[in-house]
Amino acid sequence: MARPSKLYIAMVGLPAMGKSTVGAKIKENLEKDDIKVGIFNNGDVRRRMIPGNTSNPDFYNPANTQAAGLRERIAAVNFAEAKAYLSTEGDIAILDATNVSRKRRETLRAHLPNHPILFIECINDDPELLALSIARKARLPEFAGLSEAEAKKSFVTRIGYYRHIYEPPDEAPDLVRLDTLNNRILSERISAGLPYYGRIRDLLMSDWIKNLFLVRHAESEYNVRDMVGGNSSLTDKGRKQAWGLSRHFIGTPLPYIFTSTLTRTLEMAEPLLETRKGQTTHHAFPEFDEIDVGECDSMSYAEIERTRPELFAARTRNKYNFVYPGGEGYATMAGRVYRGVKKALYLSGNSEYIMIIGHQAVNRMILSDFLFRRAEDVPYIFIPQDKYFHIVSTQTKKLFELRKF
Ligand code: F6P
C-alpha cells in the first residue's frame, strides 16, 4: 500500500502548556507503526547554536531586536532541518516551538510549502498547574546558575513576553485546539484527507498512562484499631511494609511519586524517596487525602454503629452517595480525586513510570475510572495494603494487574 503523504505538525502555545508532551506522545505512538516522526525543537537548536546562557528572559523580549533576530535564525534552522527530514526518510516532522505570533506562523508556512501543516494549539488555563510546571522548568539545567526563586521569575517573565505577542492561530487552514490537562479537543477545523489525522486525533484525546503503580499506604495505627479519619502514623509492621515496597521497586525508575498530605502516605513514600535521592520528584497533593469523615473523625466503625446508628444505617443503604455530616462521601470526593490524577499525569508528562500512594477510598475512586465500575459498587472495591495495582492505559493497551510487593 502506498504510504500516505507527508505532514508537518506545528505546535502553538505558551511555554509550559504541554506542547512537548503532546509531540512526544505522537512520535512514540506512531513510530510503533513504523511511521517515522522527527521532533524539531527550537529550544534544542538554541542550546546548540548558543551554548552560552539563553535563560535570561531578555532574550525573549520582543523589543530586544538583536535577540529577536537570533531567534528568527534559530527558527529558520529548525524549518530547514524539518524540511530536509521530510525530503528524506521522515513521514511527519513536528515543529515544537511556541509559534504564538501570526508573523512567525506565516514565516513557517512560507518555509514549508511542500506538505500540509497541522497546527495543534495547546491550552491549559489552570493557574495551579502552570505554577507547578514553572517550578519544574526552573529545575532544568539551563537555570542552573540561578536560585529557584530567580529561575521561576525568569521563566514567568519569559512567558509574559510570549503572552504579549500571542495571537490565536485562527488563520491556520488545519487547526485543532487541545485542552492539554483534560485531553479534550476544544475545536477543530481540518481539511478532508489530511494525512494521519484520524490516528492523531484519537491519540490527542486518549489517556497516556504508560505505567501507573497505585499503592495504598501500609498498616497504620488507626487501621489496627479499625478507626476512621485522623492522621495516624504507620505501625512497625507498616514501616516494614514500606521498606518492602521500596525494595520491590529497586531497578524501576520512578521519576514521580505522588502522595496525599497525610502522614501515613508520606511515611509509605519515605523509604522510596530515601533510596532515590535526586532521582525522584515527590508531590503531596491534598486531592489524594483520604475521605473526610467529618463528625466521625477518630471513631471506630463499631463506635459509629453504637453512637450514630442512623448514620451507620444510612451509609449501609447507600454507601456511594452517603455524605458524612461535616465531611465528604464517595460521590462528593470524586471531583477532587480525579483532578489529582489529572494533575499527576500532566506533571509527569511522558514518564515511563509513576506512582501514586493513596488511601482506601481514594484508590477506589481512582480505580473506578479505569475499571468502569458502577458507582454503587465503587465503595466496595478491595484495596489491600500489601499489594499494588499496575495500570497501563494507552491508545493500544489497557492493563490492570494486582501485584504483591
Ligand atoms: O479504614 C481506613 C480508611 O482509609 C479510613 O480512613 C476511611 O474512612 C475508610 O478507609 C474508607 O473506607 P470505607 O468507605 O469502606 O469506610
Short mmCIF file of C-alpha atoms and ligand atoms in Angstrom, two decimals:
data_model
loop_
_atom_site.label_atom_id
_atom_site.label_comp_id
_atom_site.label_asym_id
_atom_site.label_seq_id
_atom_site.Cartn_x
_atom_site.Cartn_y
_atom_site.Cartn_z
CA MET A 1 0.00 0.00 0.00
CA ALA A 2 1.31 3.45 -0.84
CA ARG A 3 2.35 5.45 2.20
CA PRO A 4 0.19 8.48 2.87
CA SER A 5 1.77 11.78 2.00
CA LYS A 6 3.89 13.62 4.50
CA LEU A 7 2.85 16.03 7.19
CA TYR A 8 4.23 18.87 9.25
CA ILE A 9 2.80 19.42 12.70
CA ALA A 10 3.35 22.87 14.19
CA MET A 11 2.72 23.20 17.89
CA VAL A 12 1.28 26.50 19.13
CA GLY A 13 1.17 27.62 22.74
CA LEU A 14 2.82 29.49 25.57
CA PRO A 15 5.74 27.82 27.35
CA ALA A 16 4.70 25.12 29.86
CA MET A 17 1.37 24.31 28.16
CA GLY A 18 2.26 20.67 27.49
CA LYS A 19 3.36 21.04 23.84
CA SER A 20 6.45 18.86 24.12
CA THR A 21 4.50 16.11 25.87
CA VAL A 22 1.93 16.10 23.06
CA GLY A 23 4.74 15.98 20.48
CA ALA A 24 6.43 13.09 22.28
CA LYS A 25 3.12 11.23 22.55
CA ILE A 26 2.55 11.48 18.79
CA LYS A 27 6.10 10.39 17.99
CA GLU A 28 6.21 7.47 20.37
CA ASN A 29 2.84 6.08 19.31
CA LEU A 30 3.12 6.50 15.56
CA GLU A 31 6.60 5.06 15.48
CA LYS A 32 5.19 1.81 16.80
CA ASP A 33 3.62 1.50 13.35
CA ASP A 34 6.82 2.35 11.51
CA ILE A 35 5.75 5.90 10.78
CA LYS A 36 8.89 8.00 11.02
CA VAL A 37 8.40 11.06 13.19
CA GLY A 38 11.03 13.71 13.96
CA ILE A 39 10.76 16.40 16.61
CA PHE A 40 12.32 19.74 15.81
CA ASN A 41 12.55 21.78 18.96
CA ASN A 42 13.60 25.42 18.77
CA GLY A 43 14.99 25.22 22.31
CA ASP A 44 17.32 22.38 21.29
CA VAL A 45 18.61 24.37 18.30
CA ARG A 46 19.04 27.41 20.54
CA ARG A 47 21.10 25.47 23.05
CA ARG A 48 23.18 24.00 20.19
CA MET A 49 23.75 27.33 18.41
CA ILE A 50 24.31 29.43 21.51
CA PRO A 51 25.92 27.28 24.14
CA GLY A 52 26.06 30.29 26.50
CA ASN A 53 23.25 31.33 28.77
CA THR A 54 19.93 31.96 26.99
CA SER A 55 17.86 31.58 30.12
CA ASN A 56 18.00 35.35 30.57
CA PRO A 57 14.40 36.49 29.97
CA ASP A 58 15.61 39.49 27.99
CA PHE A 59 16.47 37.04 25.21
CA TYR A 60 12.70 36.68 24.71
CA ASN A 61 11.82 40.34 24.92
CA PRO A 62 10.26 41.29 21.56
CA ALA A 63 11.79 44.78 21.96
CA ASN A 64 15.28 43.25 22.02
CA THR A 65 15.83 43.35 18.25
CA GLN A 66 19.21 41.63 18.32
CA ALA A 67 17.85 38.65 20.25
CA ALA A 68 14.69 38.63 18.12
CA GLY A 69 16.89 38.35 15.01
CA LEU A 70 18.76 35.46 16.57
CA ARG A 71 15.52 33.70 17.45
CA GLU A 72 14.38 34.09 13.82
CA ARG A 73 17.62 32.46 12.68
CA ILE A 74 17.09 29.60 15.14
CA ALA A 75 13.58 29.08 13.78
CA ALA A 76 14.88 29.11 10.21
CA VAL A 77 17.45 26.41 11.03
CA ASN A 78 14.70 24.34 12.55
CA PHE A 79 12.45 24.76 9.47
CA ALA A 80 15.32 23.74 7.19
CA GLU A 81 16.08 20.65 9.26
CA ALA A 82 12.42 19.62 9.35
CA LYS A 83 12.14 20.07 5.60
CA ALA A 84 15.28 18.04 4.96
CA TYR A 85 13.90 15.28 7.19
CA LEU A 86 10.66 15.01 5.22
CA SER A 87 12.51 15.09 1.92
CA THR A 88 14.45 12.00 3.03
CA GLU A 89 13.24 9.30 5.41
CA GLY A 90 10.76 11.22 7.57
CA ASP A 91 6.96 10.95 7.38
CA ILE A 92 6.00 13.54 10.00
CA ALA A 93 8.03 16.49 11.27
CA ILE A 94 6.85 18.11 14.48
CA LEU A 95 7.88 21.74 14.96
CA ASP A 96 7.95 22.03 18.70
CA ALA A 97 8.08 25.74 19.44
CA THR A 98 5.72 28.39 20.74
CA ASN A 99 4.73 29.72 17.28
CA VAL A 100 2.43 32.18 19.02
CA SER A 101 2.64 35.14 16.63
CA ARG A 102 0.87 35.21 13.34
CA LYS A 103 4.01 36.51 11.70
CA ARG A 104 6.02 33.53 12.94
CA ARG A 105 3.39 31.15 11.59
CA GLU A 106 3.40 32.95 8.23
CA THR A 107 7.18 32.53 8.07
CA LEU A 108 6.75 28.87 8.95
CA ARG A 109 4.24 28.35 6.16
CA ALA A 110 6.43 30.25 3.69
CA HIS A 111 9.41 28.00 4.52
CA LEU A 112 7.40 24.78 4.44
CA PRO A 113 5.07 24.96 1.45
CA ASN A 114 5.67 21.40 0.24
CA HIS A 115 3.38 19.41 2.60
CA PRO A 116 0.25 20.14 4.63
CA ILE A 117 0.71 21.62 8.09
CA LEU A 118 -1.45 20.64 11.05
CA PHE A 119 -1.40 23.29 13.77
CA ILE A 120 -2.03 21.98 17.29
CA GLU A 121 -2.76 24.73 19.77
CA CYS A 122 -2.16 23.65 23.38
CA ILE A 123 -4.19 25.40 26.02
CA ASN A 124 -4.13 24.98 29.77
CA ASP A 125 -5.64 27.79 31.80
CA ASP A 126 -5.19 26.16 35.17
CA PRO A 127 -3.15 28.56 37.34
CA GLU A 128 -2.09 25.90 39.83
CA LEU A 129 -0.74 23.60 37.14
CA LEU A 130 1.00 26.46 35.48
CA ALA A 131 2.73 27.26 38.78
CA LEU A 132 3.76 23.62 39.23
CA SER A 133 5.00 23.40 35.62
CA ILE A 134 7.03 26.57 36.11
CA ALA A 135 8.59 25.10 39.25
CA ARG A 136 9.53 22.00 37.23
CA LYS A 137 11.04 24.09 34.41
CA ALA A 138 13.01 26.10 36.96
CA ARG A 139 14.89 22.92 37.80
CA LEU A 140 16.15 22.50 34.20
CA PRO A 141 19.92 22.67 33.62
CA GLU A 142 19.60 25.95 31.72
CA PHE A 143 18.67 27.68 35.00
CA ALA A 144 21.47 26.01 36.95
CA GLY A 145 23.19 29.32 37.76
CA LEU A 146 20.08 30.80 39.39
CA SER A 147 18.35 30.26 42.69
CA GLU A 148 14.96 28.57 42.46
CA ALA A 149 13.14 31.87 43.01
CA GLU A 150 15.23 33.63 40.35
CA ALA A 151 14.71 30.79 37.89
CA LYS A 152 10.95 30.89 38.40
CA LYS A 153 10.89 34.66 37.98
CA SER A 154 12.95 34.41 34.82
CA PHE A 155 10.58 31.81 33.37
CA VAL A 156 7.47 33.80 34.32
CA THR A 157 8.94 36.86 32.60
CA ARG A 158 9.62 34.76 29.52
CA ILE A 159 6.01 33.55 29.46
CA GLY A 160 4.87 37.16 29.83
CA TYR A 161 6.76 38.16 26.68
CA TYR A 162 5.14 35.38 24.71
CA ARG A 163 1.73 36.20 26.14
CA HIS A 164 2.18 39.74 24.94
CA ILE A 165 2.60 38.66 21.30
CA TYR A 166 0.10 35.77 21.40
CA GLU A 167 -2.37 35.72 18.52
CA PRO A 168 -4.64 32.66 18.37
CA PRO A 169 -3.89 30.68 15.19
CA ASP A 170 -7.32 31.37 13.66
CA GLU A 171 -5.79 31.82 10.22
CA ALA A 172 -4.41 28.26 10.11
CA PRO A 173 -6.20 26.11 7.49
CA ASP A 174 -5.79 22.93 9.57
CA LEU A 175 -6.11 23.57 13.26
CA VAL A 176 -7.01 21.59 16.34
CA ARG A 177 -7.26 23.22 19.77
CA LEU A 178 -6.45 20.97 22.67
CA ASP A 179 -7.07 21.27 26.38
CA THR A 180 -3.89 19.51 27.45
CA LEU A 181 -4.95 18.91 31.03
CA ASN A 182 -8.11 17.03 30.11
CA ASN A 183 -7.05 15.61 26.71
CA ARG A 184 -10.10 17.32 25.31
CA ILE A 185 -10.44 18.69 21.81
CA LEU A 186 -11.91 22.15 22.17
CA SER A 187 -12.39 22.84 18.47
CA GLU A 188 -11.07 21.68 15.14
CA ARG A 189 -11.06 22.68 11.50
CA ILE A 190 -9.46 20.04 9.33
CA SER A 191 -9.38 19.60 5.55
CA ALA A 192 -10.63 16.31 4.19
CA GLY A 193 -7.85 13.79 3.72
CA LEU A 194 -5.26 15.44 5.98
CA PRO A 195 -2.70 12.63 6.35
CA TYR A 196 -2.59 10.72 9.65
CA TYR A 197 -5.23 12.93 11.24
CA GLY A 198 -7.57 10.08 12.27
CA ARG A 199 -4.74 8.46 14.23
CA ILE A 200 -3.50 11.70 15.70
CA ARG A 201 -6.93 12.88 16.78
CA ASP A 202 -7.60 9.67 18.64
CA LEU A 203 -4.22 9.98 20.34
CA LEU A 204 -4.85 13.55 21.40
CA MET A 205 -7.96 12.56 23.29
CA SER A 206 -6.60 9.30 24.74
CA ASP A 207 -5.01 8.76 28.12
CA TRP A 208 -1.33 8.13 28.02
CA ILE A 209 -0.58 6.22 31.15
CA LYS A 210 2.44 4.10 30.40
CA ASN A 211 2.84 2.56 33.86
CA LEU A 212 0.99 3.77 36.90
CA PHE A 213 1.63 2.00 40.19
CA LEU A 214 -1.28 2.67 42.51
CA VAL A 215 -0.37 1.86 46.10
CA ARG A 216 -2.25 2.14 49.36
CA HIS A 217 -0.33 3.08 52.49
CA ALA A 218 0.60 0.09 54.67
CA GLU A 219 -0.84 -0.67 58.08
CA SER A 220 -1.48 2.45 60.18
CA GLU A 221 -2.17 2.93 63.89
CA TYR A 222 -5.82 3.67 63.09
CA ASN A 223 -6.12 0.63 60.83
CA VAL A 224 -5.23 -1.63 63.74
CA ARG A 225 -7.94 -0.05 65.86
CA ASP A 226 -10.43 0.00 62.96
CA MET A 227 -10.74 3.78 63.28
CA VAL A 228 -11.51 6.29 60.55
CA GLY A 229 -10.13 9.76 59.82
CA GLY A 230 -7.30 11.23 61.90
CA ASN A 231 -3.74 11.45 60.77
CA SER A 232 -2.04 8.46 62.31
CA SER A 233 1.40 7.05 61.55
CA LEU A 234 2.29 3.65 60.19
CA THR A 235 2.75 0.84 62.71
CA ASP A 236 6.07 -1.01 62.93
CA LYS A 237 4.59 -3.60 60.62
CA GLY A 238 3.53 -0.80 58.27
CA ARG A 239 7.04 0.66 58.20
CA LYS A 240 8.46 -2.73 57.32
CA GLN A 241 5.91 -2.97 54.53
CA ALA A 242 7.04 0.46 53.31
CA TRP A 243 10.62 -0.78 53.09
CA GLY A 244 9.32 -3.87 51.31
CA LEU A 245 7.67 -1.64 48.74
CA SER A 246 10.88 0.27 48.22
CA ARG A 247 12.87 -2.95 47.78
CA HIS A 248 10.30 -4.30 45.34
CA PHE A 249 10.85 -1.33 43.05
CA ILE A 250 14.66 -1.43 43.04
CA GLY A 251 15.66 -1.15 39.39
CA THR A 252 12.45 0.59 38.32
CA PRO A 253 13.00 4.29 37.73
CA LEU A 254 10.25 6.30 39.41
CA PRO A 255 10.74 9.91 38.34
CA TYR A 256 7.50 10.96 40.06
CA ILE A 257 5.85 9.81 43.27
CA PHE A 258 2.58 11.41 44.33
CA THR A 259 1.13 11.04 47.81
CA SER A 260 -1.58 12.66 49.88
CA THR A 261 -0.61 15.21 52.51
CA LEU A 262 -1.34 12.75 55.34
CA THR A 263 1.39 11.18 57.48
CA ARG A 264 0.66 7.56 56.56
CA THR A 265 1.23 8.07 52.81
CA LEU A 266 4.25 10.30 53.42
CA GLU A 267 5.76 7.59 55.62
CA MET A 268 4.95 4.98 52.99
CA ALA A 269 6.91 7.01 50.44
CA GLU A 270 9.85 7.67 52.78
CA PRO A 271 11.99 4.59 52.02
CA LEU A 272 11.41 5.04 48.27
CA LEU A 273 12.49 8.67 48.44
CA GLU A 274 15.34 7.96 50.80
CA THR A 275 16.87 5.46 48.39
CA ARG A 276 16.27 7.59 45.29
CA LYS A 277 17.61 10.96 46.35
CA GLY A 278 17.81 13.36 43.41
CA GLN A 279 16.13 10.89 41.07
CA THR A 280 12.52 11.26 42.14
CA THR A 281 10.26 14.26 42.40
CA HIS A 282 7.67 13.98 45.14
CA HIS A 283 4.39 15.90 45.20
CA ALA A 284 1.99 15.67 48.16
CA PHE A 285 -1.48 16.57 46.85
CA PRO A 286 -4.45 17.31 49.14
CA GLU A 287 -6.59 15.90 46.30
CA PHE A 288 -5.34 12.47 47.39
CA ASP A 289 -6.20 12.89 51.08
CA GLU A 290 -8.49 10.21 52.48
CA ILE A 291 -12.26 10.72 52.58
CA ASP A 292 -13.11 13.38 55.19
CA VAL A 293 -15.30 11.63 57.73
CA GLY A 294 -16.42 14.89 59.39
CA GLU A 295 -18.12 14.34 62.75
CA CYS A 296 -17.00 10.71 62.78
CA ASP A 297 -13.32 11.61 62.82
CA SER A 298 -11.26 9.30 65.04
CA MET A 299 -14.20 6.98 65.76
CA SER A 300 -14.11 3.24 65.15
CA TYR A 301 -16.73 1.66 62.90
CA ALA A 302 -18.18 -0.10 65.98
CA GLU A 303 -18.43 3.22 67.79
CA ILE A 304 -20.22 4.83 64.85
CA GLU A 305 -22.68 1.94 64.78
CA ARG A 306 -23.30 2.26 68.51
CA THR A 307 -23.45 6.05 68.91
CA ARG A 308 -24.74 7.13 65.48
CA PRO A 309 -26.90 4.18 64.36
CA GLU A 310 -28.90 6.34 61.93
CA LEU A 311 -25.68 7.33 60.13
CA PHE A 312 -24.40 3.80 60.09
CA ALA A 313 -27.65 2.53 58.60
CA ALA A 314 -27.81 5.32 56.01
CA ARG A 315 -24.27 4.55 54.89
CA THR A 316 -25.02 0.85 54.62
CA ARG A 317 -28.09 1.60 52.48
CA ASN A 318 -26.29 3.83 50.01
CA LYS A 319 -22.59 3.98 50.64
CA TYR A 320 -21.67 5.78 47.42
CA ASN A 321 -24.00 8.73 47.94
CA PHE A 322 -23.76 8.91 51.72
CA VAL A 323 -22.01 12.05 52.95
CA TYR A 324 -20.52 12.12 56.48
CA PRO A 325 -22.01 15.11 58.37
CA GLY A 326 -19.42 17.85 58.15
CA GLY A 327 -17.34 15.75 55.77
CA GLU A 328 -17.41 14.01 52.42
CA GLY A 329 -18.82 10.98 50.67
CA TYR A 330 -17.60 8.97 47.71
CA ALA A 331 -19.78 10.96 45.33
CA THR A 332 -18.65 14.31 46.65
CA MET A 333 -14.94 13.46 46.70
CA ALA A 334 -14.88 12.16 43.12
CA GLY A 335 -14.15 15.55 41.53
CA ARG A 336 -11.12 16.36 43.63
CA VAL A 337 -9.63 12.87 43.31
CA TYR A 338 -9.94 12.94 39.51
CA ARG A 339 -8.38 16.36 39.49
CA GLY A 340 -5.45 14.95 41.47
CA VAL A 341 -5.00 12.23 38.85
CA LYS A 342 -5.08 14.76 36.00
CA LYS A 343 -2.54 16.94 37.79
CA ALA A 344 -0.27 13.95 38.38
CA LEU A 345 -0.47 12.81 34.75
CA TYR A 346 0.09 16.30 33.41
CA LEU A 347 3.13 16.93 35.58
CA SER A 348 4.72 13.59 34.91
CA GLY A 349 4.48 14.24 31.14
CA ASN A 350 5.76 11.30 29.17
CA SER A 351 7.39 9.50 32.11
CA GLU A 352 7.58 5.76 31.71
CA TYR A 353 6.66 5.05 35.35
CA ILE A 354 4.78 6.97 38.02
CA MET A 355 3.47 6.04 41.44
CA ILE A 356 0.51 7.29 43.44
CA ILE A 357 0.37 6.37 47.13
CA GLY A 358 -3.16 6.91 48.35
CA HIS A 359 -5.79 5.60 50.72
CA GLN A 360 -8.61 3.09 50.63
CA ALA A 361 -11.45 5.37 49.47
CA VAL A 362 -9.17 7.50 47.26
CA ASN A 363 -7.73 4.48 45.48
CA ARG A 364 -11.22 3.08 44.94
CA MET A 365 -12.17 6.31 43.20
CA ILE A 366 -9.05 6.26 41.05
CA LEU A 367 -9.60 2.63 40.11
CA SER A 368 -13.24 3.12 39.30
CA ASP A 369 -12.20 5.40 36.48
CA PHE A 370 -10.13 2.66 34.87
CA LEU A 371 -12.43 -0.23 35.68
CA PHE A 372 -15.72 1.39 34.67
CA ARG A 373 -17.37 0.10 37.84
CA ARG A 374 -20.97 1.00 38.62
CA ALA A 375 -20.98 3.85 41.16
CA GLU A 376 -22.81 1.73 43.75
CA ASP A 377 -20.00 -0.87 43.66
CA VAL A 378 -17.07 1.53 43.92
CA PRO A 379 -17.03 1.79 47.76
CA TYR A 380 -16.53 -1.96 47.98
CA ILE A 381 -13.53 -2.43 45.66
CA PHE A 382 -10.97 -4.45 47.61
CA ILE A 383 -7.84 -2.37 48.27
CA PRO A 384 -5.20 -4.47 50.03
CA GLN A 385 -2.22 -2.97 51.85
CA ASP A 386 0.40 -5.46 50.73
CA LYS A 387 -0.32 -5.29 47.01
CA TYR A 388 -0.43 -2.55 44.39
CA PHE A 389 -2.27 -2.05 41.14
CA HIS A 390 -0.21 -1.80 37.99
CA ILE A 391 -2.21 0.17 35.43
CA VAL A 392 -1.48 0.85 31.77
CA SER A 393 -3.93 2.86 29.72
CA THR A 394 -2.87 3.97 26.27
CA GLN A 395 -4.42 4.02 22.83
CA THR A 396 -3.25 0.47 22.17
CA LYS A 397 -3.04 -1.18 25.56
CA LYS A 398 -5.17 -1.49 28.68
CA LEU A 399 -3.64 -3.40 31.56
CA PHE A 400 -4.78 -3.83 35.09
CA GLU A 401 -2.88 -6.11 37.42
CA LEU A 402 -2.88 -6.57 41.19
CA ARG A 403 0.64 -7.46 42.31
CA LYS A 404 2.22 -8.30 45.63
CA PHE A 405 5.24 -6.37 46.90
O1 F6P B 1 -10.19 2.47 57.43
C1 F6P B 1 -9.22 3.07 56.65
C2 F6P B 1 -9.81 4.12 55.77
O2 F6P B 1 -8.83 4.62 54.90
C3 F6P B 1 -10.49 5.28 56.55
O3 F6P B 1 -9.62 6.35 56.86
C4 F6P B 1 -11.59 5.68 55.61
O4 F6P B 1 -12.60 6.41 56.26
C5 F6P B 1 -12.05 4.34 55.10
O5 F6P B 1 -10.89 3.56 54.98
C6 F6P B 1 -12.76 4.37 53.76
O6 F6P B 1 -13.31 3.10 53.52
P1 F6P B 1 -14.87 2.82 53.74
O7 F6P B 1 -15.53 3.78 52.80
O8 F6P B 1 -15.07 1.39 53.34
O9 F6P B 1 -15.24 3.12 55.16
#
